[in-house]
PDB file of C-alpha atoms in Angstrom:
ATOM      1  CA  MET A   1     113.128 227.322   4.438  1.00 85.00           C
ATOM      2  CA  THR A   2     109.777 227.547   6.206  1.00 93.00           C
ATOM      3  CA  VAL A   3     109.854 227.819  10.000  1.00 97.00           C
ATOM      4  CA  THR A   4     106.946 226.241  11.893  1.00 97.00           C
ATOM      5  CA  ILE A   5     105.784 227.609  15.236  1.00 97.00           C
ATOM      6  CA  ARG A   6     102.886 226.645  17.478  1.00 98.00           C
ATOM      7  CA  LEU A   7     100.847 229.601  18.732  1.00 98.00           C
ATOM      8  CA  ALA A   8      98.261 229.457  21.547  1.00 97.00           C
ATOM      9  CA  LEU A   9      95.309 231.828  21.062  1.00 97.00           C
ATOM     10  CA  ARG A  10      91.815 232.387  22.353  1.00 96.00           C
ATOM     11  CA  ASP A  11      88.921 232.315  19.871  1.00 94.00           C
ATOM     12  CA  TRP A  12      89.184 235.873  18.558  1.00 95.00           C
ATOM     13  CA  ASP A  13      87.067 236.152  15.430  1.00 94.00           C
ATOM     14  CA  TYR A  14      89.627 238.187  13.518  1.00 95.00           C
ATOM     15  CA  MET A  15      92.151 235.355  13.794  1.00 96.00           C
ATOM     16  CA  THR A  16      89.890 233.114  11.666  1.00 96.00           C
ATOM     17  CA  PRO A  17      91.707 233.867   8.356  1.00 97.00           C
ATOM     18  CA  LEU A  18      95.017 232.928   9.979  1.00 96.00           C
ATOM     19  CA  VAL A  19      93.581 229.764  11.564  1.00 95.00           C
ATOM     20  CA  LEU A  20      91.995 228.667   8.283  1.00 94.00           C
ATOM     21  CA  GLY A  21      95.133 229.367   6.274  1.00 94.00           C
ATOM     22  CA  ASP A  22      93.621 232.184   4.218  1.00 96.00           C
ATOM     23  CA  VAL A  23      96.471 234.349   5.497  1.00 96.00           C
ATOM     24  CA  SER A  24      99.885 232.733   5.231  1.00 95.00           C
ATOM     25  CA  SER A  25     103.586 233.286   4.729  1.00 96.00           C
ATOM     26  CA  PRO A  26     106.127 231.299   2.685  1.00 96.00           C
ATOM     27  CA  ARG A  27     108.624 231.786   5.514  1.00 96.00           C
ATOM     28  CA  LEU A  28     106.467 231.108   8.562  1.00 97.00           C
ATOM     29  CA  ASP A  29     103.964 228.310   9.142  1.00 97.00           C
ATOM     30  CA  VAL A  30     101.790 229.188  12.146  1.00 97.00           C
ATOM     31  CA  LYS A  31      99.968 226.317  13.817  1.00 96.00           C
ATOM     32  CA  VAL A  32      97.273 227.772  16.040  1.00 96.00           C
ATOM     33  CA  ASP A  33      96.089 225.975  19.168  1.00 96.00           C
ATOM     34  CA  ARG A  34      92.798 227.339  20.458  1.00 95.00           C
ATOM     35  CA  VAL A  35      92.881 227.733  24.233  1.00 95.00           C
ATOM     36  CA  ALA A  36      90.201 228.792  26.721  1.00 90.00           C
ATOM     37  CA  THR A  37      92.704 229.762  29.419  1.00 90.00           C
ATOM     38  CA  LEU A  38      95.851 231.753  28.755  1.00 93.00           C
ATOM     39  CA  ILE A  39      99.169 229.979  29.207  1.00 92.00           C
ATOM     40  CA  SER A  40     100.718 231.374  32.379  1.00 88.00           C
ATOM     41  CA  HIS A  41     104.321 231.349  31.102  1.00 96.00           C
ATOM     42  CA  VAL A  42     105.011 230.458  27.486  1.00 96.00           C
ATOM     43  CA  GLY A  43     108.738 230.453  28.223  1.00 95.00           C
ATOM     44  CA  LYS A  44     108.185 227.340  30.340  1.00 96.00           C
ATOM     45  CA  ASP A  45     105.556 225.721  28.121  1.00 95.00           C
ATOM     46  CA  GLU A  46     106.923 222.840  26.075  1.00 95.00           C
ATOM     47  CA  ALA A  47     103.930 222.665  23.737  1.00 96.00           C
ATOM     48  CA  HIS A  48     104.100 226.205  22.319  1.00 98.00           C
ATOM     49  CA  ASP A  49     106.609 228.614  20.823  1.00 98.00           C
ATOM     50  CA  ALA A  50     104.381 231.683  21.224  1.00 98.00           C
ATOM     51  CA  ALA A  51     101.147 232.562  22.951  1.00 98.00           C
ATOM     52  CA  GLU A  52      98.592 235.227  23.683  1.00 98.00           C
ATOM     53  CA  MET A  53      99.419 236.540  27.139  1.00 97.00           C
ATOM     54  CA  SER A  54      98.333 239.088  29.689  1.00 97.00           C
ATOM     55  CA  PHE A  55     100.049 242.463  29.314  1.00 98.00           C
ATOM     56  CA  SER A  56     100.315 242.815  33.098  1.00 97.00           C
ATOM     57  CA  ARG A  57     101.885 239.387  33.545  1.00 96.00           C
ATOM     58  CA  TYR A  58     104.323 240.107  30.740  1.00 97.00           C
ATOM     59  CA  ALA A  59     105.246 243.367  32.468  1.00 98.00           C
ATOM     60  CA  GLN A  60     105.787 241.407  35.697  1.00 97.00           C
ATOM     61  CA  LEU A  61     108.224 239.116  33.887  1.00 97.00           C
ATOM     62  CA  ARG A  62     110.176 242.096  32.605  1.00 97.00           C
ATOM     63  CA  ALA A  63     110.196 243.702  36.071  1.00 97.00           C
ATOM     64  CA  ASP A  64     111.486 240.431  37.557  1.00 97.00           C
ATOM     65  CA  GLY A  65     114.328 240.273  35.049  1.00 97.00           C
ATOM     66  CA  ASP A  66     112.835 237.212  33.331  1.00 97.00           C
ATOM     67  CA  ASP A  67     113.859 237.563  29.695  1.00 95.00           C
ATOM     68  CA  THR A  68     112.775 234.104  28.541  1.00 97.00           C
ATOM     69  CA  VAL A  69     109.753 235.651  26.814  1.00 97.00           C
ATOM     70  CA  ILE A  70     109.902 238.433  24.231  1.00 97.00           C
ATOM     71  CA  GLY A  71     106.767 240.501  23.843  1.00 97.00           C
ATOM     72  CA  ILE A  72     105.464 241.628  20.476  1.00 97.00           C
ATOM     73  CA  PRO A  73     103.510 244.899  20.794  1.00 97.00           C
ATOM     74  CA  ASN A  74     100.623 243.502  18.797  1.00 97.00           C
ATOM     75  CA  PHE A  75      97.694 243.716  21.186  1.00 98.00           C
ATOM     76  CA  ILE A  76      95.508 240.759  20.343  1.00 96.00           C
ATOM     77  CA  MET A  77      92.873 241.882  22.853  1.00 96.00           C
ATOM     78  CA  ARG A  78      91.830 245.515  23.141  1.00 96.00           C
ATOM     79  CA  GLY A  79      88.736 247.113  24.554  1.00 96.00           C
ATOM     80  CA  PHE A  80      87.245 249.984  26.454  1.00 97.00           C
ATOM     81  CA  ARG A  81      86.553 249.234  30.097  1.00 97.00           C
ATOM     82  CA  HIS A  82      83.619 251.482  31.021  1.00 97.00           C
ATOM     83  CA  ARG A  83      81.194 248.814  29.782  1.00 96.00           C
ATOM     84  CA  CYS A  84      82.846 246.175  31.966  1.00 97.00           C
ATOM     85  CA  ILE A  85      81.420 247.365  35.297  1.00 98.00           C
ATOM     86  CA  ILE A  86      78.078 245.751  36.093  1.00 98.00           C
ATOM     87  CA  THR A  87      75.570 246.083  38.905  1.00 98.00           C
ATOM     88  CA  THR A  88      71.963 245.060  39.508  1.00 98.00           C
ATOM     89  CA  LYS A  89      69.095 246.657  37.624  1.00 97.00           C
ATOM     90  CA  ASP A  90      67.632 248.061  40.846  1.00 97.00           C
ATOM     91  CA  SER A  91      70.933 249.547  42.032  1.00 98.00           C
ATOM     92  CA  PRO A  92      71.028 253.333  42.581  1.00 98.00           C
ATOM     93  CA  ILE A  93      74.588 253.459  41.194  1.00 98.00           C
ATOM     94  CA  THR A  94      74.663 255.136  37.780  1.00 98.00           C
ATOM     95  CA  GLU A  95      78.049 256.914  37.784  1.00 98.00           C
ATOM     96  CA  LEU A  96      81.586 255.638  38.299  1.00 98.00           C
ATOM     97  CA  SER A  97      82.177 258.248  41.000  1.00 97.00           C
ATOM     98  CA  GLN A  98      79.422 256.598  43.054  1.00 98.00           C
ATOM     99  CA  LEU A  99      81.595 253.494  43.479  1.00 98.00           C
ATOM    100  CA  ALA A 100      83.622 255.281  46.168  1.00 98.00           C
ATOM    101  CA  GLY A 101      83.122 253.447  49.444  1.00 98.00           C
ATOM    102  CA  LYS A 102      81.426 250.507  47.726  1.00 98.00           C
ATOM    103  CA  ARG A 103      82.154 246.753  47.621  1.00 98.00           C
ATOM    104  CA  ILE A 104      83.552 245.805  44.209  1.00 98.00           C
ATOM    105  CA  GLY A 105      84.266 242.335  42.853  1.00 98.00           C
ATOM    106  CA  VAL A 106      87.076 241.562  40.413  1.00 98.00           C
ATOM    107  CA  THR A 107      87.895 238.305  38.639  1.00 95.00           C
ATOM    108  CA  GLY A 108      91.626 238.707  39.240  1.00 95.00           C
ATOM    109  CA  TRP A 109      93.430 241.531  40.998  1.00 97.00           C
ATOM    110  CA  ARG A 110      96.304 242.166  38.623  1.00 94.00           C
ATOM    111  CA  ASP A 111      94.521 241.147  35.426  1.00 96.00           C
ATOM    112  CA  SER A 112      95.267 243.659  32.687  1.00 97.00           C
ATOM    113  CA  GLY A 113      91.602 244.431  32.072  1.00 97.00           C
ATOM    114  CA  ASN A 114      90.900 245.049  35.757  1.00 97.00           C
ATOM    115  CA  THR A 115      93.973 247.282  35.933  1.00 98.00           C
ATOM    116  CA  TRP A 116      92.568 249.375  33.087  1.00 98.00           C
ATOM    117  CA  THR A 117      89.109 249.439  34.721  1.00 98.00           C
ATOM    118  CA  ARG A 118      90.573 250.690  37.995  1.00 98.00           C
ATOM    119  CA  ALA A 119      92.396 253.300  35.904  1.00 97.00           C
ATOM    120  CA  ALA A 120      89.008 254.461  34.578  1.00 97.00           C
ATOM    121  CA  LEU A 121      87.792 254.769  38.172  1.00 97.00           C
ATOM    122  CA  ARG A 122      90.921 256.693  39.152  1.00 97.00           C
ATOM    123  CA  ARG A 123      90.031 259.236  36.484  1.00 96.00           C
ATOM    124  CA  GLU A 124      86.796 259.749  38.450  1.00 96.00           C
ATOM    125  CA  ASP A 125      88.780 260.184  41.706  1.00 97.00           C
ATOM    126  CA  VAL A 126      88.001 256.684  42.985  1.00 98.00           C
ATOM    127  CA  SER A 127      91.319 255.092  43.946  1.00 97.00           C
ATOM    128  CA  VAL A 128      92.113 251.601  45.166  1.00 97.00           C
ATOM    129  CA  GLU A 129      91.967 252.955  48.729  1.00 97.00           C
ATOM    130  CA  ASP A 130      88.469 254.364  48.206  1.00 98.00           C
ATOM    131  CA  ALA A 131      86.657 251.021  47.861  1.00 98.00           C
ATOM    132  CA  MET A 132      86.547 247.527  49.342  1.00 98.00           C
ATOM    133  CA  TRP A 133      87.647 244.889  46.852  1.00 98.00           C
ATOM    134  CA  PHE A 134      86.872 241.201  46.572  1.00 98.00           C
ATOM    135  CA  ALA A 135      88.565 238.845  44.097  1.00 98.00           C
ATOM    136  CA  GLY A 136      86.759 235.694  43.040  1.00 97.00           C
ATOM    137  CA  ARG A 137      85.157 233.616  40.328  1.00 97.00           C
ATOM    138  CA  LEU A 138      82.410 235.227  38.285  1.00 97.00           C
ATOM    139  CA  THR A 139      80.002 232.271  38.154  1.00 96.00           C
ATOM    140  CA  GLU A 140      79.630 228.750  39.499  1.00 95.00           C
ATOM    141  CA  ALA A 141      81.071 227.434  36.232  1.00 93.00           C
ATOM    142  CA  HIS A 142      84.411 229.135  36.846  1.00 93.00           C
ATOM    143  CA  PRO A 143      87.097 227.388  38.922  1.00 92.00           C
ATOM    144  CA  ILE A 144      88.078 228.375  42.451  1.00 93.00           C
ATOM    145  CA  THR A 145      91.653 229.658  42.176  1.00 92.00           C
ATOM    146  CA  ASP A 146      93.881 232.207  43.874  1.00 94.00           C
ATOM    147  CA  ARG A 147      92.678 235.406  42.248  1.00 95.00           C
ATOM    148  CA  LEU A 148      94.390 237.711  44.747  1.00 96.00           C
ATOM    149  CA  ASP A 149      97.763 236.622  43.353  1.00 93.00           C
ATOM    150  CA  GLY A 150      99.647 237.857  46.404  1.00 95.00           C
ATOM    151  CA  PHE A 151      98.040 241.304  46.487  1.00 96.00           C
ATOM    152  CA  GLY A 152      95.501 240.667  49.246  1.00 96.00           C
ATOM    153  CA  ARG A 153      95.187 243.149  52.106  1.00 96.00           C
ATOM    154  CA  THR A 154      92.848 242.547  55.020  1.00 96.00           C
ATOM    155  CA  GLY A 155      90.107 245.134  55.027  1.00 95.00           C
ATOM    156  CA  ARG A 156      90.903 246.370  51.528  1.00 97.00           C
ATOM    157  CA  ILE A 157      91.538 243.527  49.034  1.00 98.00           C
ATOM    158  CA  GLU A 158      90.209 240.125  50.032  1.00 97.00           C
ATOM    159  CA  ALA A 159      88.981 236.870  48.520  1.00 97.00           C
ATOM    160  CA  ALA A 160      85.256 236.670  47.769  1.00 97.00           C
ATOM    161  CA  PRO A 161      83.405 235.514  50.911  1.00 95.00           C
ATOM    162  CA  GLY A 162      83.299 231.733  51.000  1.00 94.00           C
ATOM    163  CA  GLU A 163      84.695 231.691  47.429  1.00 93.00           C
ATOM    164  CA  ARG A 164      81.101 232.137  46.306  1.00 96.00           C
ATOM    165  CA  PRO A 165      80.414 233.267  42.708  1.00 97.00           C
ATOM    166  CA  MET A 166      80.364 237.035  42.420  1.00 97.00           C
ATOM    167  CA  VAL A 167      77.137 237.113  40.411  1.00 97.00           C
ATOM    168  CA  ASP A 168      75.416 235.498  43.409  1.00 97.00           C
ATOM    169  CA  LEU A 169      76.976 237.974  45.820  1.00 98.00           C
ATOM    170  CA  LEU A 170      75.922 240.830  43.544  1.00 98.00           C
ATOM    171  CA  LYS A 171      72.303 239.631  43.351  1.00 97.00           C
ATOM    172  CA  GLU A 172      72.178 239.251  47.147  1.00 97.00           C
ATOM    173  CA  GLY A 173      73.561 242.727  47.792  1.00 97.00           C
ATOM    174  CA  ALA A 174      76.876 241.546  49.264  1.00 97.00           C
ATOM    175  CA  LEU A 175      78.616 243.329  46.379  1.00 98.00           C
ATOM    176  CA  ASP A 176      77.693 246.667  44.821  1.00 98.00           C
ATOM    177  CA  ALA A 177      79.422 246.132  41.464  1.00 98.00           C
ATOM    178  CA  VAL A 178      81.582 243.633  39.591  1.00 98.00           C
ATOM    179  CA  PHE A 179      84.327 244.129  37.008  1.00 98.00           C
ATOM    180  CA  THR A 180      84.074 241.629  34.148  1.00 96.00           C
ATOM    181  CA  PRO A 181      85.041 241.786  30.463  1.00 91.00           C
ATOM    182  CA  PHE A 182      82.916 238.742  29.706  1.00 92.00           C
ATOM    183  CA  MET A 183      79.268 239.056  30.669  1.00 95.00           C
ATOM    184  CA  PRO A 184      77.705 236.195  32.680  1.00 95.00           C
ATOM    185  CA  GLU A 185      75.263 233.843  30.994  1.00 93.00           C
ATOM    186  CA  GLY A 186      71.838 235.453  30.666  1.00 94.00           C
ATOM    187  CA  PHE A 187      73.182 239.004  30.860  1.00 96.00           C
ATOM    188  CA  PHE A 188      71.774 239.906  27.446  1.00 96.00           C
ATOM    189  CA  ASP A 189      68.330 238.470  28.204  1.00 96.00           C
ATOM    190  CA  ARG A 190      65.487 240.932  28.763  1.00 94.00           C
ATOM    191  CA  ASP A 191      64.880 239.591  32.252  1.00 95.00           C
ATOM    192  CA  SER A 192      68.536 239.725  33.310  1.00 97.00           C
ATOM    193  CA  PRO A 193      68.947 241.066  36.870  1.00 97.00           C
ATOM    194  CA  PHE A 194      72.129 242.899  35.809  1.00 98.00           C
ATOM    195  CA  ARG A 195      73.068 246.017  33.844  1.00 98.00           C
ATOM    196  CA  GLN A 196      76.116 248.144  33.197  1.00 97.00           C
ATOM    197  CA  VAL A 197      76.709 250.883  35.777  1.00 98.00           C
ATOM    198  CA  LEU A 198      76.864 253.439  32.967  1.00 98.00           C
ATOM    199  CA  ALA A 199      73.706 253.532  30.867  1.00 97.00           C
ATOM    200  CA  ASP A 200      75.566 255.350  28.083  1.00 97.00           C
ATOM    201  CA  PHE A 201      78.935 253.645  28.391  1.00 97.00           C
ATOM    202  CA  ARG A 202      79.591 254.291  24.704  1.00 96.00           C
ATOM    203  CA  LEU A 203      79.562 258.045  25.269  1.00 97.00           C
ATOM    204  CA  ALA A 204      81.965 257.645  28.195  1.00 97.00           C
ATOM    205  CA  GLU A 205      84.266 255.542  26.039  1.00 97.00           C
ATOM    206  CA  ARG A 206      84.165 258.009  23.160  1.00 97.00           C
ATOM    207  CA  LEU A 207      85.137 260.809  25.537  1.00 97.00           C
ATOM    208  CA  TYR A 208      87.865 258.632  26.993  1.00 97.00           C
ATOM    209  CA  PHE A 209      89.296 257.939  23.533  1.00 98.00           C
ATOM    210  CA  LYS A 210      89.155 261.632  22.666  1.00 97.00           C
ATOM    211  CA  ASP A 211      91.180 262.327  25.801  1.00 97.00           C
ATOM    212  CA  VAL A 212      93.816 259.557  25.697  1.00 97.00           C
ATOM    213  CA  GLY A 213      93.894 258.685  21.992  1.00 97.00           C
ATOM    214  CA  TYR A 214      93.917 254.895  22.264  1.00 98.00           C
ATOM    215  CA  VAL A 215      91.848 251.785  22.953  1.00 98.00           C
ATOM    216  CA  PRO A 216      93.425 249.971  25.937  1.00 98.00           C
ATOM    217  CA  GLY A 217      95.367 246.809  25.206  1.00 98.00           C
ATOM    218  CA  MET A 218      94.984 243.818  27.531  1.00 97.00           C
ATOM    219  CA  HIS A 219      96.700 240.913  25.770  1.00 98.00           C
ATOM    220  CA  LEU A 220      99.740 240.763  23.523  1.00 98.00           C
ATOM    221  CA  ILE A 221     101.782 238.088  21.811  1.00 97.00           C
ATOM    222  CA  GLY A 222     104.732 236.589  23.675  1.00 97.00           C
ATOM    223  CA  ILE A 223     107.337 234.402  22.007  1.00 97.00           C
ATOM    224  CA  LYS A 224     110.077 232.293  23.507  1.00 98.00           C
ATOM    225  CA  ALA A 225     113.338 234.219  23.563  1.00 97.00           C
ATOM    226  CA  THR A 226     115.194 231.183  22.219  1.00 97.00           C
ATOM    227  CA  VAL A 227     112.973 231.154  19.136  1.00 97.00           C
ATOM    228  CA  ALA A 228     113.337 234.916  18.667  1.00 96.00           C
ATOM    229  CA  ALA A 229     117.120 234.616  18.923  1.00 96.00           C
ATOM    230  CA  GLN A 230     117.246 231.809  16.371  1.00 96.00           C
ATOM    231  CA  TYR A 231     114.954 233.592  13.909  1.00 96.00           C
ATOM    232  CA  PRO A 232     115.207 237.340  14.576  1.00 93.00           C
ATOM    233  CA  TRP A 233     112.919 238.157  11.621  1.00 95.00           C
ATOM    234  CA  LEU A 234     110.131 236.011  13.039  1.00 96.00           C
ATOM    235  CA  LEU A 235     108.678 238.659  15.381  1.00 96.00           C
ATOM    236  CA  GLU A 236     107.973 241.076  12.542  1.00 96.00           C
ATOM    237  CA  GLU A 237     106.666 238.280  10.307  1.00 97.00           C
ATOM    238  CA  LEU A 238     104.258 236.940  12.934  1.00 97.00           C
ATOM    239  CA  SER A 239     102.995 240.416  13.753  1.00 97.00           C
ATOM    240  CA  ALA A 240     102.429 241.124  10.064  1.00 97.00           C
ATOM    241  CA  LEU A 241     100.411 237.903   9.695  1.00 97.00           C
ATOM    242  CA  ILE A 242      98.201 238.862  12.631  1.00 97.00           C
ATOM    243  CA  ASP A 243      97.663 242.330  11.184  1.00 98.00           C
ATOM    244  CA  GLU A 244      96.738 240.834   7.812  1.00 98.00           C
ATOM    245  CA  SER A 245      94.319 238.408   9.429  1.00 97.00           C
ATOM    246  CA  LYS A 246      92.584 241.343  11.156  1.00 97.00           C
ATOM    247  CA  ARG A 247      92.430 243.255   7.871  1.00 96.00           C
ATOM    248  CA  VAL A 248      90.964 240.336   5.929  1.00 97.00           C
ATOM    249  CA  TRP A 249      88.409 239.661   8.656  1.00 96.00           C
ATOM    250  CA  THR A 250      87.343 243.320   8.766  1.00 94.00           C
ATOM    251  CA  VAL A 251      86.733 243.328   5.009  1.00 95.00           C
ATOM    252  CA  ARG A 252      84.656 240.158   5.253  1.00 93.00           C
ATOM    253  CA  ARG A 253      82.671 241.354   8.252  1.00 91.00           C
ATOM    254  CA  ARG A 254      81.685 244.482   6.374  1.00 91.00           C
ATOM    255  CA  LYS A 255      80.632 242.376   3.400  1.00 91.00           C
ATOM    256  CA  TYR A 256      78.726 239.754   5.381  1.00 91.00           C
ATOM    257  CA  ALA A 257      77.174 242.123   7.891  1.00 89.00           C
ATOM    258  CA  ASP A 258      73.865 240.338   8.433  1.00 87.00           C
ATOM    259  CA  THR A 259      74.982 238.226  11.386  1.00 88.00           C
ATOM    260  CA  THR A 260      72.751 240.332  13.673  1.00 89.00           C
ATOM    261  CA  PRO A 261      70.079 242.826  12.545  1.00 91.00           C
ATOM    262  CA  TRP A 262      71.926 246.034  13.476  1.00 91.00           C
ATOM    263  CA  ILE A 263      75.577 245.158  13.051  1.00 91.00           C
ATOM    264  CA  PHE A 264      75.575 247.288   9.892  1.00 91.00           C
ATOM    265  CA  ASP A 265      74.700 250.305  12.018  1.00 93.00           C
ATOM    266  CA  GLU A 266      77.389 249.357  14.506  1.00 93.00           C
ATOM    267  CA  LEU A 267      80.045 249.170  11.789  1.00 93.00           C
ATOM    268  CA  LEU A 268      79.101 252.650  10.617  1.00 94.00           C
ATOM    269  CA  LYS A 269      79.294 254.019  14.169  1.00 94.00           C
ATOM    270  CA  VAL A 270      82.716 252.489  14.753  1.00 93.00           C
ATOM    271  CA  SER A 271      83.987 254.049  11.533  1.00 94.00           C
ATOM    272  CA  ALA A 272      82.656 257.419  12.661  1.00 95.00           C
ATOM    273  CA  ASP A 273      83.910 257.195  16.247  1.00 95.00           C
ATOM    274  CA  LEU A 274      87.374 255.708  15.733  1.00 96.00           C
ATOM    275  CA  PRO A 275      90.192 256.388  13.243  1.00 96.00           C
ATOM    276  CA  PRO A 276      91.096 253.586  10.818  1.00 94.00           C
ATOM    277  CA  ASP A 277      94.360 252.882  12.670  1.00 95.00           C
ATOM    278  CA  TRP A 278      92.847 252.540  16.162  1.00 96.00           C
ATOM    279  CA  ASP A 279      94.199 248.971  16.508  1.00 96.00           C
ATOM    280  CA  GLU A 280      97.558 249.496  14.794  1.00 97.00           C
ATOM    281  CA  SER A 281     100.348 247.287  16.100  1.00 97.00           C
ATOM    282  CA  GLY A 282     103.939 248.227  16.878  1.00 96.00           C
ATOM    283  CA  LEU A 283     105.817 250.072  19.598  1.00 97.00           C
ATOM    284  CA  ASP A 284     105.649 253.538  18.078  1.00 96.00           C
ATOM    285  CA  ALA A 285     101.893 253.376  17.467  1.00 97.00           C
ATOM    286  CA  ASN A 286     101.228 252.219  21.028  1.00 98.00           C
ATOM    287  CA  ARG A 287     103.848 254.108  23.006  1.00 97.00           C
ATOM    288  CA  ALA A 288     101.383 256.341  24.870  1.00 98.00           C
ATOM    289  CA  MET A 289      99.134 253.428  25.788  1.00 98.00           C
ATOM    290  CA  ILE A 290     102.089 251.311  26.917  1.00 98.00           C
ATOM    291  CA  SER A 291     103.442 254.154  29.061  1.00 98.00           C
ATOM    292  CA  ASP A 292     100.063 254.768  30.685  1.00 98.00           C
ATOM    293  CA  PHE A 293      99.582 251.086  31.469  1.00 98.00           C
ATOM    294  CA  ALA A 294     103.056 250.790  32.984  1.00 98.00           C
ATOM    295  CA  ARG A 295     102.308 253.818  35.151  1.00 97.00           C
ATOM    296  CA  GLU A 296      99.009 252.310  36.279  1.00 97.00           C
ATOM    297  CA  LEU A 297     100.727 249.071  37.283  1.00 98.00           C
ATOM    298  CA  HIS A 298     103.008 251.137  39.497  1.00 97.00           C
ATOM    299  CA  GLU A 299     100.374 253.533  40.855  1.00 96.00           C
ATOM    300  CA  GLN A 300      98.102 250.622  41.764  1.00 96.00           C
ATOM    301  CA  GLY A 301     100.907 248.872  43.655  1.00 95.00           C
ATOM    302  CA  ILE A 302     101.284 245.946  41.253  1.00 96.00           C
ATOM    303  CA  LEU A 303     104.854 246.778  40.188  1.00 97.00           C
ATOM    304  CA  PRO A 304     107.476 248.590  42.310  1.00 96.00           C
ATOM    305  CA  ARG A 305     108.171 251.133  39.569  1.00 96.00           C
ATOM    306  CA  ALA A 306     106.861 252.216  36.187  1.00 97.00           C
ATOM    307  CA  LEU A 307     108.749 250.454  33.413  1.00 97.00           C
ATOM    308  CA  THR A 308     109.457 252.350  30.213  1.00 97.00           C
ATOM    309  CA  PRO A 309     108.245 251.185  26.787  1.00 97.00           C
ATOM    310  CA  ALA A 310     111.881 250.459  25.911  1.00 97.00           C
ATOM    311  CA  GLU A 311     112.228 248.214  28.978  1.00 97.00           C
ATOM    312  CA  LEU A 312     109.056 246.357  28.103  1.00 97.00           C
ATOM    313  CA  PHE A 313     109.907 245.934  24.424  1.00 97.00           C
ATOM    314  CA  PRO A 314     113.708 246.141  24.195  1.00 94.00           C
ATOM    315  CA  LEU A 315     114.077 244.521  20.770  1.00 91.00           C
ATOM    316  CA  GLN A 316     111.602 246.879  19.130  1.00 92.00           C
ATOM    317  CA  ALA A 317     113.167 249.881  20.870  1.00 89.00           C
ATOM    318  CA  SER A 318     116.761 249.003  20.037  1.00 82.00           C
ATOM    319  CA  SER A 319     118.732 250.608  17.260  1.00 41.00           C
ATOM    320  CA  ASP A 320     118.985 247.202  15.611  1.00 45.00           C
ATOM    321  CA  ARG A 321     115.282 247.178  14.737  1.00 46.00           C
ATOM    322  CA  PRO A 322     115.779 248.355  11.098  1.00 42.00           C
ATOM    323  CA  GLN A 323     118.227 245.470  10.550  1.00 39.00           C
ATOM    324  CA  LEU A 324     115.786 242.977  12.029  1.00 38.00           C
ATOM    325  CA  ALA A 325     113.018 244.225   9.775  1.00 38.00           C
ATOM    326  CA  ALA A 326     115.284 244.053   6.752  1.00 34.00           C
ATOM    327  CA  ALA A 327     116.206 240.470   7.590  1.00 34.00           C
ATOM    328  CA  GLY A 328     112.553 239.522   7.373  1.00 37.00           C
ATOM    329  CA  SER A 329     111.905 241.213   4.035  1.00 31.00           C
TER     330      SER A 329
END
């Protein structure tokens, strides 16, 4: 019998083989819905059985005792964060340590990516208490929503003034820097008014990886607990399909490398700078990263305590995991 599930995903290139059906399973038929905005709670979403979700929001569910969603430690979105801090081209700020005492914009206070970026600042002795923070929309095209998410503090963490776009505030000097994983339109143009704070962010990220041994994970796959209970093998099967889609896409990208003039050089650099298993899925492979993220959520005041990897991923940590894997073979 083939089980069909509907999975909500953003447009990650390495999911193309899965979306097109080039990667498939005789046991599991995955129908992918492409979404621009993450589903806030897949456990309450009638249209989907599983979804890409924020690691921090998943951790919040676990901390709240909400077990309607089961997380799969397959981190669909990973990335270094040093490149995600931008300022103006004429800014004197060139080091992360110089952000102490500055006005920093974030697109969402407890977003997983922003949590990791603040962690990078904490490694440079710039804590949450050492800066003034403003949460708001990046550009005019983004909606006005509550981006403080209950974590606002007068004089420390506030909404962007007048809910104005942060790129405008940055250009006018009302902000000194902005955290964003997705660069604003025009950022890559020669006449862009913006730049990364770190001119050699790649070097900083290489040193970071050498120190911690992982690429931070921001999004994972969450599945409804009712579905996981009905088909206990499904978690492993879905994770394996995602891994295979990434593998197939990587092979093709290396073959068809002429999408931009120097992507060939970039592929060689990535192979030299990172081990082949840098994006490996599973609890064991990601235990250190998961522990560090849970600690950051606590240290930054987002969660009341640091959850353990076993608390975040109880099914994968349980002694029954070998039986579950066998059931899916």
